[in-house]
Short mmCIF file of C-alpha atoms and ligand atoms in Angstrom, two decimals:
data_model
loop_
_atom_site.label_atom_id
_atom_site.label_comp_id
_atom_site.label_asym_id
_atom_site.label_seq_id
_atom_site.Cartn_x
_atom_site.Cartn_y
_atom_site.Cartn_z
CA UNK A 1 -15.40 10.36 -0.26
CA UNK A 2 -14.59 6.55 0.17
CA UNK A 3 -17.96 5.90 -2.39
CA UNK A 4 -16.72 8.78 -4.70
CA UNK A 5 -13.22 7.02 -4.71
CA UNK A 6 -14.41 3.54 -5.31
CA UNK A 7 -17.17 5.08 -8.32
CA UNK A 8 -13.91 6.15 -9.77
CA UNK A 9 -11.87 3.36 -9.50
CA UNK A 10 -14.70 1.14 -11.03
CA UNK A 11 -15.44 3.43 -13.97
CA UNK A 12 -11.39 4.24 -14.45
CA UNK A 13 -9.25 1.42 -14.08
CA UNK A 14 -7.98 0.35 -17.44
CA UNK A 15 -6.98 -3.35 -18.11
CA UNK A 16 -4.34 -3.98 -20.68
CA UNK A 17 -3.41 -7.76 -21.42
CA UNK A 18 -5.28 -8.93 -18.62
CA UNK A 19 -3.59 -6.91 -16.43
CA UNK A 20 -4.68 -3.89 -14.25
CA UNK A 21 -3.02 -1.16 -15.02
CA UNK A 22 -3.26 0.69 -11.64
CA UNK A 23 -0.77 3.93 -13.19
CA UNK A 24 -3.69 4.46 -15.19
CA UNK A 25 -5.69 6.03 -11.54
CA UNK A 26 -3.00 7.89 -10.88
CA UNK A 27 -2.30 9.96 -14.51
CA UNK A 28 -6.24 11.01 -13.72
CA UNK A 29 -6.11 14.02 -11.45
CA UNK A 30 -9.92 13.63 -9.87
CA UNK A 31 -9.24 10.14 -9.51
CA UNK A 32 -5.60 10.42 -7.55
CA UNK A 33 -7.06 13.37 -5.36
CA UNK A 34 -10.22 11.12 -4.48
CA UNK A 35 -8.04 8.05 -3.91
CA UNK A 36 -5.96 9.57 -1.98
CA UNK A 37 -8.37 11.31 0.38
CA UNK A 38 -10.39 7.77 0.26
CA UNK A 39 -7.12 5.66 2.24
CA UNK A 40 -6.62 8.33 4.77
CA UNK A 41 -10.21 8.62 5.93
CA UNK A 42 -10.72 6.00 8.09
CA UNK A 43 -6.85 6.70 9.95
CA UNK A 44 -7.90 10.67 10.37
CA UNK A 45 -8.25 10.00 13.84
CA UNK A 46 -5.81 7.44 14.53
CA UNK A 47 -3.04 9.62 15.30
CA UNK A 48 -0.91 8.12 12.31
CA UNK A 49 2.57 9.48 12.98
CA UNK A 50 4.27 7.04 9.88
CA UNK A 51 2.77 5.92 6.77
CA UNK A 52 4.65 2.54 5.46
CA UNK A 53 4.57 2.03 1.46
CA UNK A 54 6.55 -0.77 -0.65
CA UNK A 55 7.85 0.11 -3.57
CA UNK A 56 6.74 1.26 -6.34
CA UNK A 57 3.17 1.94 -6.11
CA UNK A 58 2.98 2.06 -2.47
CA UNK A 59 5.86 4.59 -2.91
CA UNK A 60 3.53 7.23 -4.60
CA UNK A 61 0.21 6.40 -2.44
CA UNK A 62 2.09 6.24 0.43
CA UNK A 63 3.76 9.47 0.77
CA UNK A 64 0.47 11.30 -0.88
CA UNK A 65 -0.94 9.81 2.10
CA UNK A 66 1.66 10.52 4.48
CA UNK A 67 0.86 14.28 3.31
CA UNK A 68 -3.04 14.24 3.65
CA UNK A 69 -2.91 12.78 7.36
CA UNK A 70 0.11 15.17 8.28
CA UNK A 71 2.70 11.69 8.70
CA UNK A 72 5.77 11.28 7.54
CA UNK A 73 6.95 8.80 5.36
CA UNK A 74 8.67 5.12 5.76
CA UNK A 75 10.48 3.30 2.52
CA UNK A 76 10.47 -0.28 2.36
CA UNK A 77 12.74 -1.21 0.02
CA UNK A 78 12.58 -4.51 -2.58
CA UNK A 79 16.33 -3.73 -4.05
CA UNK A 80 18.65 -0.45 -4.43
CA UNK A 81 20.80 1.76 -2.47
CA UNK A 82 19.58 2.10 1.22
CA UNK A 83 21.94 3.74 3.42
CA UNK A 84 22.15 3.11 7.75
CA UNK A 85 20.81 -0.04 9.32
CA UNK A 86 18.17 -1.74 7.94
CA UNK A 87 15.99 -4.59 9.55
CA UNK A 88 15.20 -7.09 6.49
CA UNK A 89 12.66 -9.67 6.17
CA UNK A 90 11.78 -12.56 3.39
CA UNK A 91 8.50 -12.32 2.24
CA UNK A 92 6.49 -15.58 1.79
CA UNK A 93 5.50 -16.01 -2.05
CA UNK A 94 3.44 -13.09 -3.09
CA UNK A 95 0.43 -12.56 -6.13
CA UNK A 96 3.34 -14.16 -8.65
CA UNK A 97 4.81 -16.55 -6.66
CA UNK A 98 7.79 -14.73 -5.78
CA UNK A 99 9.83 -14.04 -2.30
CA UNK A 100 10.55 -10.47 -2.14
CA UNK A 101 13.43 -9.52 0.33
CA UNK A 102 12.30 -6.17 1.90
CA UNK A 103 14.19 -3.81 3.86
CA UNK A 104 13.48 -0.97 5.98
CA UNK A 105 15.91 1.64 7.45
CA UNK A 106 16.15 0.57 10.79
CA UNK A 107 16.24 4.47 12.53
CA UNK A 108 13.02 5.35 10.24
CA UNK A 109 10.60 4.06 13.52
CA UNK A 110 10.34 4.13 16.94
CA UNK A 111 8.73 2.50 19.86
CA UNK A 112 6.06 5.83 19.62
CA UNK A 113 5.22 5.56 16.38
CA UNK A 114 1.70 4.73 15.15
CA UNK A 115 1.97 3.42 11.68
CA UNK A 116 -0.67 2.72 8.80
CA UNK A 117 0.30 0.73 5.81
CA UNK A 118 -1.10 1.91 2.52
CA UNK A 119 -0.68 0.35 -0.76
CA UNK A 120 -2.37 0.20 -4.41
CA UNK A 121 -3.34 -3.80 -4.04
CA UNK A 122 -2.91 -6.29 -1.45
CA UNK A 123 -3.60 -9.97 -3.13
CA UNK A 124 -2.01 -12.59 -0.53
CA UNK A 125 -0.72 -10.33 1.73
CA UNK A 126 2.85 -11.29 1.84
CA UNK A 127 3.97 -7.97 1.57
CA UNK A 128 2.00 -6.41 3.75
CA UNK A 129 2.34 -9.05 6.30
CA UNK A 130 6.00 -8.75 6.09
CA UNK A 131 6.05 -5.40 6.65
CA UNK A 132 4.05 -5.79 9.76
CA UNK A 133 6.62 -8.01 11.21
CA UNK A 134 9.18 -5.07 10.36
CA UNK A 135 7.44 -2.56 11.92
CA UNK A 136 6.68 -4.44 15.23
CA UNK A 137 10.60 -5.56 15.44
CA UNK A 138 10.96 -1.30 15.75
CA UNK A 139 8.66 -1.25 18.26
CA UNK A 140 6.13 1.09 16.88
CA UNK A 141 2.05 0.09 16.65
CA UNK A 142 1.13 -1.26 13.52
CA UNK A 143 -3.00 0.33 13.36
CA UNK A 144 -3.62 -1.18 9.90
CA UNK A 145 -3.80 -0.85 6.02
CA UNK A 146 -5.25 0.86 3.38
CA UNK A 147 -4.94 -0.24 0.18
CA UNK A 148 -7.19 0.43 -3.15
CA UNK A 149 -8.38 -2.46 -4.07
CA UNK A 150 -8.80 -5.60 -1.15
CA UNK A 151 -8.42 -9.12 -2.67
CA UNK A 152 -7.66 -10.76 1.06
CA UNK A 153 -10.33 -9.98 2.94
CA UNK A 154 -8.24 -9.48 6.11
CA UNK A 155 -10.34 -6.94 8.86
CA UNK A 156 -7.13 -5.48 9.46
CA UNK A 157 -7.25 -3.80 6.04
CA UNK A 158 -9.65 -1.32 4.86
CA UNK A 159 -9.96 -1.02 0.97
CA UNK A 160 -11.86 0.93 -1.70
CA UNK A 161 -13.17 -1.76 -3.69
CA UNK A 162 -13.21 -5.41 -3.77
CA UNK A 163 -11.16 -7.62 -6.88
CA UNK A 164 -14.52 -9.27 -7.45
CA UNK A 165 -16.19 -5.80 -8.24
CA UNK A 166 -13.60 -5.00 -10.81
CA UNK A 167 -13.04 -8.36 -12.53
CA UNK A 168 -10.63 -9.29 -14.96
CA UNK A 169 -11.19 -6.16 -17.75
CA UNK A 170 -12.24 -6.93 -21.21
O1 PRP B 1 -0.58 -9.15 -1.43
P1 PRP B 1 0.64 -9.54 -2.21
O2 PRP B 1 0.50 -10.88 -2.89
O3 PRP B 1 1.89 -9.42 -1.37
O4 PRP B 1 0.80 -8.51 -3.42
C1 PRP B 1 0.61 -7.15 -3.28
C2 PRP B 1 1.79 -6.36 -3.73
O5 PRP B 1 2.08 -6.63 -5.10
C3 PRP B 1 2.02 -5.43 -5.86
O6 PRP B 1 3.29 -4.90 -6.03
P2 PRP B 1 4.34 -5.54 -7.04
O7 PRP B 1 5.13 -6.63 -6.34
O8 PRP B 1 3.66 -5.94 -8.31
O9 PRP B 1 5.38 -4.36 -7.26
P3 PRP B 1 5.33 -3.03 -8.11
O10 PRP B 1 4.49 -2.04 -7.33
O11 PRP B 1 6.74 -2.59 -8.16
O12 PRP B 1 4.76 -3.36 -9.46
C4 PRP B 1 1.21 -4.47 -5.03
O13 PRP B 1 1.57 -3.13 -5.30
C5 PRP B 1 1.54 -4.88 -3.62
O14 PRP B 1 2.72 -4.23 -3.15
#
């Protein structure tokens, strides 16, 4: 499935104005239900009790996710109503340069929870990294990522296809 998944992502992901236009993966129904499939596969037997997404695109794979491995679902937050406790973090400058404050409802984990990260693109890792710290502060065991496409190279994250395999569209 993970092959099938990448085959698609190579052959489907438009690029408009230099930019990848990740959406595009998602409007193709083959393509989401292979993607999907593709980020749980390696967690099947993890035991993945919480599956962590930032918003917005982590939002969508992440709770499609969530649903394949039988998880539930954990919100981090960038801006917007949040109600309860929340632990917050500052990112370090991400892809763009910016500092992202993230939030995460502070009763969403516990100490038992096994939790995979899953996103659409991980570029310097801020994010990801941030949200690592978050979900260790909870207590709960942080087994990973899975992201589409890997531009970090970390061993901690598993992803479909490299940036160097895509390149920079037309
Ligand atoms: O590895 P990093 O440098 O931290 O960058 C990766 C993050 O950046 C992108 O999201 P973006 O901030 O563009 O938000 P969006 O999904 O709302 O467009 C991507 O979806 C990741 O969440």
């Amino acid at each position: 499935m993970t092959d099938h998944a990448a085959d698609l992502v190579r052959e489907r992901l438009r690029w408009i104005d230099g930019h990848a236009d990740v959406w595009s993966l998602f409007r193709d129904p083959p393509t989401l239900a292979a993607v999907v499939k593709a980020l749980a596969d390696p967690y099947r037997a993890e035991g993945v009790t919480a599956v962590c997404g930032v918003e917005s695109r982590g939002f969508l794979l992440g709770g499609a996710v969530a649903v394949e491995l039988g998880a539930g679902f954990v919100a981090v937050r960038k801006g917007g109503l949040f109600p309860g406790s929340k632990i917050s973090r500052s990112t370090t400058p991400d892809y763009r340069g910016q500092r992202h404050r993230l939030r995460l409802q502070r009763a969403a984990l516990r100490p038992d929870d096994r939790v995979l990260f899953v996103d659409d693109w991980i570029e310097t890792g801020s994010q990801a990294t941030t949200v690592r710290t978050m979900v260790e502060e909870c207590g709960a065991t942080w087994l990973g990522g899975s992201v589409i496409v890997d531009q970090l190279g970390d061993p901690g994250v598993r992803g479909l296809v490299t940036a160097d395999e895509l390149g920079t569209g037309p």
